[in-house]
XYZ file of C-alpha atoms in Angstrom:
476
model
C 122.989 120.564 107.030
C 122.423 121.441 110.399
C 123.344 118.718 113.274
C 120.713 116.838 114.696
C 120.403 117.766 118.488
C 120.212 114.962 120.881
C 116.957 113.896 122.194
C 116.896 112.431 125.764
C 114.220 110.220 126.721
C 111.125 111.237 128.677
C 110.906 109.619 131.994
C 107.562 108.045 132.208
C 105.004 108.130 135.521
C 102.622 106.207 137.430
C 104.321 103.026 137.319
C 104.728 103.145 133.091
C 107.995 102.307 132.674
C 109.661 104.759 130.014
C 112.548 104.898 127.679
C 115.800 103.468 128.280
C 118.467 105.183 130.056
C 120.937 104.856 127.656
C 120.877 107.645 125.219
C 121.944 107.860 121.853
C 124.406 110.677 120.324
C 123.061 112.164 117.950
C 125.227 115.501 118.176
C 127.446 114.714 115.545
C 126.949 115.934 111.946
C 124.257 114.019 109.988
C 125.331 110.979 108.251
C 126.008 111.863 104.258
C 123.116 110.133 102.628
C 119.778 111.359 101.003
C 117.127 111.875 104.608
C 114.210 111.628 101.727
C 115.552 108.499 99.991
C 115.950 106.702 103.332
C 112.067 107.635 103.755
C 111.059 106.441 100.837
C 113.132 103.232 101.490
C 111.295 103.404 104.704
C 107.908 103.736 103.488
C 108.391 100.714 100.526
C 109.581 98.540 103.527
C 107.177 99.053 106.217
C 103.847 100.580 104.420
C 102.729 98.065 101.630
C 102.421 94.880 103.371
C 100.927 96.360 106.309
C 98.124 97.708 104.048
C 97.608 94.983 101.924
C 97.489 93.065 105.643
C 94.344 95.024 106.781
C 92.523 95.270 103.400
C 92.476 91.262 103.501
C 91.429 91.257 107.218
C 88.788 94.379 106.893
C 87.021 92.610 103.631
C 87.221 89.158 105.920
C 85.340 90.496 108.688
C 82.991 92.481 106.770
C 82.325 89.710 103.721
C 79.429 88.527 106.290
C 77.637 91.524 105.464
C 77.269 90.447 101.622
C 76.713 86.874 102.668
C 73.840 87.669 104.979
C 72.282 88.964 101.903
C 73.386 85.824 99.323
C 71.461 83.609 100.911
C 73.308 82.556 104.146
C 70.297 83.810 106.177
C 68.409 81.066 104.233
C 70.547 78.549 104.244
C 71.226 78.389 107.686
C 67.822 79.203 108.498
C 68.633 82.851 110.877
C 65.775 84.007 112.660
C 65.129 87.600 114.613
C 68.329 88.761 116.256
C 70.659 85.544 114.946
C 71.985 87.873 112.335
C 72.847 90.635 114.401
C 74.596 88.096 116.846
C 76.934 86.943 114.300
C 78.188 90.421 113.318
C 78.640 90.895 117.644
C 79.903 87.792 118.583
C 83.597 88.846 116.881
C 84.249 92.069 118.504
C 84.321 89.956 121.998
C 87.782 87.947 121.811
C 88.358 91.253 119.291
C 87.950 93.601 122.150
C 89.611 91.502 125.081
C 93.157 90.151 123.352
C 94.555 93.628 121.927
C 96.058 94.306 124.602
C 97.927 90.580 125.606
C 98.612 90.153 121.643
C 100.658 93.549 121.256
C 102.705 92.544 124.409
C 102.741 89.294 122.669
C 104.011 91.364 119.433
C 107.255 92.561 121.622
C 108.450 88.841 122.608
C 107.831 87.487 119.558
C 108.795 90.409 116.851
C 106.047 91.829 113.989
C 107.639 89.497 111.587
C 106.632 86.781 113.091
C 103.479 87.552 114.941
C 101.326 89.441 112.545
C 102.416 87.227 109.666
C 101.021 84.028 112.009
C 97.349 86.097 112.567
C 96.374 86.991 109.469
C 97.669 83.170 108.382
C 95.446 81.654 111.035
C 92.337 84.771 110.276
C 92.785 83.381 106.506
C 91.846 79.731 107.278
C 89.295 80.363 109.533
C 87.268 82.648 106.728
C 87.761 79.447 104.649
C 86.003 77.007 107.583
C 83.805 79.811 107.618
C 82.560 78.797 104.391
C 81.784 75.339 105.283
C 79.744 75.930 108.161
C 76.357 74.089 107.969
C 74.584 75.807 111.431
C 73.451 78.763 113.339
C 76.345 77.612 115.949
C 79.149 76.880 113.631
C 78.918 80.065 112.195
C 79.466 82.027 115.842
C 81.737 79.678 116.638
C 84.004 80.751 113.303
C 83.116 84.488 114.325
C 84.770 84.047 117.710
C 87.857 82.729 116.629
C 88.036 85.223 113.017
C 88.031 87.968 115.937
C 90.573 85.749 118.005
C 92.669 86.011 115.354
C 92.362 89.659 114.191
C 92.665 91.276 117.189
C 96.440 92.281 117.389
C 96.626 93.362 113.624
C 95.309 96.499 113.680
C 96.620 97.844 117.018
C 100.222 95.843 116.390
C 100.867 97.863 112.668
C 99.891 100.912 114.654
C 102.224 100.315 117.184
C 104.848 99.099 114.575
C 104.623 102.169 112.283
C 104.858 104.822 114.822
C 108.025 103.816 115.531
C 109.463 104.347 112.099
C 108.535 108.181 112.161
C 108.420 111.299 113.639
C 105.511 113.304 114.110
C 105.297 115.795 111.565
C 106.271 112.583 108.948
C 103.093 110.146 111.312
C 99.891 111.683 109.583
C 100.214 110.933 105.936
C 102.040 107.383 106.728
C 99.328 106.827 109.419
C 96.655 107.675 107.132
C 98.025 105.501 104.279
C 97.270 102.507 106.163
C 94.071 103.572 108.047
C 92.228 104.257 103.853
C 93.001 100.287 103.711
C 89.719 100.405 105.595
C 88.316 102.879 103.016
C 89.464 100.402 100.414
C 87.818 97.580 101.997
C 84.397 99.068 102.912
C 84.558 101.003 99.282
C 85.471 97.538 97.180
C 84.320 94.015 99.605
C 80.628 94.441 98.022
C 81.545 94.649 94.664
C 84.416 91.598 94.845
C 81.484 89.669 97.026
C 79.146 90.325 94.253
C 81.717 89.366 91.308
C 81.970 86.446 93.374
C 78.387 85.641 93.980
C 77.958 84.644 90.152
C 79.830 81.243 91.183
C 76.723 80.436 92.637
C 76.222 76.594 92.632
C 79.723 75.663 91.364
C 80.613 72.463 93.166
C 77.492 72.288 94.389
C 77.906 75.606 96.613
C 75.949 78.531 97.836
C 77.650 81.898 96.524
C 77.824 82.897 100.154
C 80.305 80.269 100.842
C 82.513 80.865 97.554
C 83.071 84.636 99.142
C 84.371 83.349 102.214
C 86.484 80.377 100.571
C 87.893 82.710 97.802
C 88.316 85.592 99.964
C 90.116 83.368 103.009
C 92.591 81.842 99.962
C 93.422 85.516 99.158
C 94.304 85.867 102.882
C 96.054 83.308 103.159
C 98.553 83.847 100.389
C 99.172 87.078 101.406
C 99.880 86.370 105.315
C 102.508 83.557 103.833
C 103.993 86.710 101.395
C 103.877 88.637 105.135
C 106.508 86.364 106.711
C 108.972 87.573 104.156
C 107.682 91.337 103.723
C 107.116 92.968 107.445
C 109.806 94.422 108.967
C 110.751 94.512 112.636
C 111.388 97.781 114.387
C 114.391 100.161 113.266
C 116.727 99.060 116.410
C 116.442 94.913 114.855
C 115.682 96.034 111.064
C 118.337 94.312 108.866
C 117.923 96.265 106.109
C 119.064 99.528 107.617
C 122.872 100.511 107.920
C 124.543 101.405 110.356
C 124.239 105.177 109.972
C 120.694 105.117 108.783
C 119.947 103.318 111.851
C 121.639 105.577 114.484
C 120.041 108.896 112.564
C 116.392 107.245 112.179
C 116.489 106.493 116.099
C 117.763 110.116 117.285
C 114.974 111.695 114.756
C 112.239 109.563 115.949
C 113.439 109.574 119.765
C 112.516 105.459 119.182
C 115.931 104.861 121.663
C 114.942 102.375 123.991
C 114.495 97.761 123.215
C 110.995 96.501 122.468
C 112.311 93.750 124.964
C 111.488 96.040 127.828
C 108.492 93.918 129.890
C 105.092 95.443 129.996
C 103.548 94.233 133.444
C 100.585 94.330 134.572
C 101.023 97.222 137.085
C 101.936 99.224 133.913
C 98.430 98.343 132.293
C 97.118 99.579 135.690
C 99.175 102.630 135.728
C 98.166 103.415 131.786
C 94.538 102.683 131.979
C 94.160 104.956 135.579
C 95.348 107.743 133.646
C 92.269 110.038 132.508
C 93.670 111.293 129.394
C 93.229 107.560 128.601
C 89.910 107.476 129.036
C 89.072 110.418 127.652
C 90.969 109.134 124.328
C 89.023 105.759 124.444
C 85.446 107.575 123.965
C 86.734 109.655 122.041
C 87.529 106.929 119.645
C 84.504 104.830 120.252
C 81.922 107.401 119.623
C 83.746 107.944 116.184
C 83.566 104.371 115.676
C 79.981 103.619 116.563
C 79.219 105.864 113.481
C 81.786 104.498 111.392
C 81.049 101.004 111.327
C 76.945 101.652 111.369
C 77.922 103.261 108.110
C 79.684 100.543 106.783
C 77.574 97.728 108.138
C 74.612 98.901 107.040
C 75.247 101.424 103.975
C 74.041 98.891 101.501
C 70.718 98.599 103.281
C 70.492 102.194 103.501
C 71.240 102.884 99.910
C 69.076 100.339 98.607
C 66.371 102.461 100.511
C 67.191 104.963 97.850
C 65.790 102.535 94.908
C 68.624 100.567 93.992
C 69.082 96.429 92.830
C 71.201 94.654 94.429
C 74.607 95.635 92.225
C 73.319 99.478 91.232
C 73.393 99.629 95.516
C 76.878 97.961 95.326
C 77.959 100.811 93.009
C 76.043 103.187 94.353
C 77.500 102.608 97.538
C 81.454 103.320 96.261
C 80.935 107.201 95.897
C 80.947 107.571 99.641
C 83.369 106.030 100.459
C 85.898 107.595 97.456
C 84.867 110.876 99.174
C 86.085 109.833 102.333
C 89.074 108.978 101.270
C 90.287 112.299 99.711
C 89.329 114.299 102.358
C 91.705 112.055 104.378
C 94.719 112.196 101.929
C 94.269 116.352 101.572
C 93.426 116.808 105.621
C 97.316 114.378 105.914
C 99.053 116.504 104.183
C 97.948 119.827 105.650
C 98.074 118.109 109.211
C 101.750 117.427 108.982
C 102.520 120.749 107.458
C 100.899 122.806 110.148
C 101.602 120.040 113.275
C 98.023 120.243 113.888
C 95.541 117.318 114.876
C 92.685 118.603 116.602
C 91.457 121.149 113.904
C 90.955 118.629 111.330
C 89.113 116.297 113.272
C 86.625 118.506 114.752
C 86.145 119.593 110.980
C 85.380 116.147 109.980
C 83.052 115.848 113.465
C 81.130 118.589 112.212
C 81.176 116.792 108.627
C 79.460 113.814 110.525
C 76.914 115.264 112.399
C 75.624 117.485 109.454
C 75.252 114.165 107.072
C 73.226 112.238 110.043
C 70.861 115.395 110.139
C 70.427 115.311 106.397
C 69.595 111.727 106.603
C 67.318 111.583 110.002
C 65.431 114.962 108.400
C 64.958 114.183 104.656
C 62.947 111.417 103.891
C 60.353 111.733 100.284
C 61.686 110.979 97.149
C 62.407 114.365 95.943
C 65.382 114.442 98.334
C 67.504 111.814 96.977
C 70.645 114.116 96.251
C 70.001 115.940 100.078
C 70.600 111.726 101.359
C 72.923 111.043 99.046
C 74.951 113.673 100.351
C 74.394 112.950 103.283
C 76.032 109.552 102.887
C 79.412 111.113 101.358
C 79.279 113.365 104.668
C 79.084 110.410 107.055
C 81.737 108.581 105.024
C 84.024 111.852 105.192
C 83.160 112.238 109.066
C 84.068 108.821 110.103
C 86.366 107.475 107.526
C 87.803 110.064 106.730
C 89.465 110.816 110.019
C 90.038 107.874 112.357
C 93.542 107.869 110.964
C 93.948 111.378 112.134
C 92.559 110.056 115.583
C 94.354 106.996 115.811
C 97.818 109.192 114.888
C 97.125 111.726 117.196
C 96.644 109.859 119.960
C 99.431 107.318 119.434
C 101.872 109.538 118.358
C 101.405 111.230 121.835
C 102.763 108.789 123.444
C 106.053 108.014 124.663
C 107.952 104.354 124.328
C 107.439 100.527 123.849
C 105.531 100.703 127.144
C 103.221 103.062 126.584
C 102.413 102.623 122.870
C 102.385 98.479 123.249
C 99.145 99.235 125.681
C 98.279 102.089 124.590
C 97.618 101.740 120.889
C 95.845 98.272 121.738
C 93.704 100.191 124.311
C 92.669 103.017 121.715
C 91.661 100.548 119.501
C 89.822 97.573 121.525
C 88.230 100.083 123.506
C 87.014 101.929 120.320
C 85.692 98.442 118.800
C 82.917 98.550 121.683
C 81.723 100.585 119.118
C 81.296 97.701 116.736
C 79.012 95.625 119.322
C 76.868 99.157 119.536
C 76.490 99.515 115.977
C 75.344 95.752 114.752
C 71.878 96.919 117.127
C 71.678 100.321 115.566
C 69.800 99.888 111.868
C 67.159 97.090 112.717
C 64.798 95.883 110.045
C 62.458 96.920 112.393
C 62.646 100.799 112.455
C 62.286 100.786 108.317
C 62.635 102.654 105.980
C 63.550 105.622 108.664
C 66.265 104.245 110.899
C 65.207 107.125 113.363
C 66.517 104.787 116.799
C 69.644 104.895 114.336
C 69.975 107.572 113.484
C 69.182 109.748 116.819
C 71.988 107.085 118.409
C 74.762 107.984 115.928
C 74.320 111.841 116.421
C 74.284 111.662 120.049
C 77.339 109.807 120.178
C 78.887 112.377 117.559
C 78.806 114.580 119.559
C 79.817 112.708 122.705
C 83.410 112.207 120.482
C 83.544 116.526 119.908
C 83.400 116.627 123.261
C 85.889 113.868 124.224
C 88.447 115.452 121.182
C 88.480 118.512 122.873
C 88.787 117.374 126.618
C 91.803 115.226 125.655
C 93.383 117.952 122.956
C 92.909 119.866 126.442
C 95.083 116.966 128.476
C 97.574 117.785 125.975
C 97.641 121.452 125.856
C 97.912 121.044 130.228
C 100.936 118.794 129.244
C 103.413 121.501 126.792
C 102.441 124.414 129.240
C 103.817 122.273 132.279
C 107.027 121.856 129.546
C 107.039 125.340 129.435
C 107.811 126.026 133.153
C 110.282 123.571 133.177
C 113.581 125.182 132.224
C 115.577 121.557 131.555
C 112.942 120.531 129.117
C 114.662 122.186 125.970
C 111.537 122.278 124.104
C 111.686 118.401 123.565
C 107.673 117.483 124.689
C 106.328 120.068 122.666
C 108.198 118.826 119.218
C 106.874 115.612 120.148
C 103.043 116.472 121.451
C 100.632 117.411 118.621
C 97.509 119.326 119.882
């Protein structure tokens, strides 16, 4: 086999500190082991837990959803916009603690601080199940979004490491369809559930939460013992496995480097930043409209309450294998952009179906519509969230910048829990006409920051010490 060529860091800019000095040799011949069987050891190391992480955390903060409709409205007497509150009132601590929790993530390892969240997210969905007011429920939202917020953006950060970019999409996507599973499956499970109505003297509502927060909590006690730490501090790795997986990845600098807050500055000044942050939250805004309120908008279509529960699974199953088939063709041709545009225009033609078609004769023009929003959103925020993370260079940059893609892109979820009010019925046109415009607000944002990146390998170009090293490692 041919030797692997030595990749020197890329010095970073405007105050974001970059990637070690110290470089690692990587000129010798490859190490004599099996490169695919150390992946797959890879994968069965870092993947599972991570996924089975977020499917338990994604059910947990969507399970209101189902309870709002189980009676917890009732019971706790919600009136007018109370509803709506308690779906917002999470993405705030959400929103503001990605970024201090992956810094957190650095000083403390992944195998200690994500295990602790989803522990402390599991026993709050539990209290949640106990509340008895209006106030104790927000007050259990707060703190379930408290607790979730460095989950997401600290796997993302932790699995980019692990591989390089033509390996990212299908790895990235693996864990991003534990959404898909979540949104596809938490009605069903909450439904299952909702037959222990009165047990104990309890409301179904309350047994989803309980249940669903024991669940949690077994499974972030399983997590101290499962998640990995990155390769440099990864035990499990030899020697040689180690020293080839960091020259491959380029992953040759400590997470122990600080992140300060001039580098925050420095990152967030940066406009390809920006751009990438409404690029992700106009997706977003879409995507969780769509799974917030696809029961509602499938029962619309004639459905009880568990024919809309099944109903409501096709969708999402679509969504998912466009994502595994657009992975694997992604990583084959090195090519982000493309795919999501193609999902973009995916989106925007399943809001038109639904905002146009509205008699009865047009169920299967809806329905379809549905599986087309599902494909559009779902179906590639992995391939955004990849993209964009995988673009970037060190602990510095990815610690912020992977918590900025994401808490920036959750703004979305505040915009989303005031799209589909009971009040526009049965048309959702303010919906609707707010999900399309933002659509295409993300088209445009995709292609202004796949144009950032183009600007970026043509200035490699001109620069005859480069070697070809930013282009290998910048997707467009």
């Amino acid at each position: 086999m041919s030797p692997i060529k030595e990749i020197e860091p890329e010095t970073a800019s405007s105050g974001v500190k970059n990637s070690s000095s110290s470089q690692l040799s990587a000129q010798e011949t490859e190490p004599q082991f099996d490169h695919g069987r150390l992946l797959r050891k890879i994968d069965l190391h870092v993947l599972p837990i991570l996924f089975a992480i977020y499917v338990a955390a994604f059910i947990d903060r969507i399970n209101i959803s189902s309870a709002l409709t189980l009676g917890l409205t009732k019971n706790l007497q919600l009136t007018g916009q109370q509803p709506n509150i308690a779906l917002t009132i999470f993405f705030v601590p959400y929103i503001i603690f990605e970024i201090p929790s992956n810094i957190l993530l650095k000083k403390f390892n992944p195998h200690v601080w994500l295990p602790t969240r989803i522990l402390v997210f599991g026993i709050v969905v539990i209290a949640q199940g106990f509340v008895q007011s209006y106030s104790g429920l927000l007050v259990t939202r707060f703190f379930l979004g408290l607790a979730e917020s460095g989950i997401f953006p600290g796997s993302v950060y932790l699995i980019s490491f692990w591989y390089k970019q033509n390996e990212a999409q299908k790895r990235f996507t693996f864990y991003w369809s534990s959404t898909i599973i979540a949104s596809a499956f938490g009605g069903l499970l909450a439904s299952a559930i909702s037959k222990l109505n009165g047990i104990r003297g309890l409301s179904s509502w309350r047994w989803v939460f309980i249940l669903e927060g024991i669940a949690t909590v077994f499974i972030g006690i399983a997590a101290f013992f499962s998640i990995t730490d990155f390769p440099r501090e990864a035990k499990w790795l030899s020697h040689n496995e180690r020293e080839f997986l960091i020259a491959k990845t380029g992953a040759n600098e400590s997470h122990e480097i600080p992140v300060t807050a001039r580098d925050v500055v420095a990152f967030l000044t940066k406009p390809k930043n920006i751009v990438a942050g409404i690029m992700y939250l106009s997706l977003l805004i879409s995507s969780y409209s769509f799974v917030f309120f696809i029961p509602t908008i499938v029962q619309r279509l004639g459905y009880g309450i568990v024919e809309t529960q099944l109903h409501s699974v096709p969708p999402f199953a679509a969504a998912f294998g466009l994502a595994i088939v657009i992975a694997y063709i992604s990583d084959e041709a090195g090519l982000r952009l493309p795919f999501i545009l193609l999902g973009q225009a995916l989106l925007i033609s399943g809001l038109s179906f639904l905002i146009t078609f509205h008699d009865s004769s047009s169920f299967s023009i809806k329905y379809a519509g549905l599986c087309l929003v599902a494909m559009g959103t779902l179906g590639i925020g992995g391939n955004m969230v990849c993209w964009y993370v995988m673009n970037l260079q060190g602990h510095v940059e990815r610690s912020i910048g992977s918590a900025w893609l994401i808490c920036f892109g959750n703004l979305g979820g505040i915009i989303s829990t005031f799209s589909f009010l009971k009040k526009d019925t049965p048309y959702y046109h303010t919906g609707y006409v707010l999900c399309i415009s933002f659509s295409v607000l993300s088209v445009i944002a995709s292609i202004w920051y796949g144009w950032f990146i183009w600007l970026e390998r043509e200035d490699e170009k001109r620069d005859p010490e480069s070697e070809g090293v930013k282009r290998e490692r910048l997707y467009l």
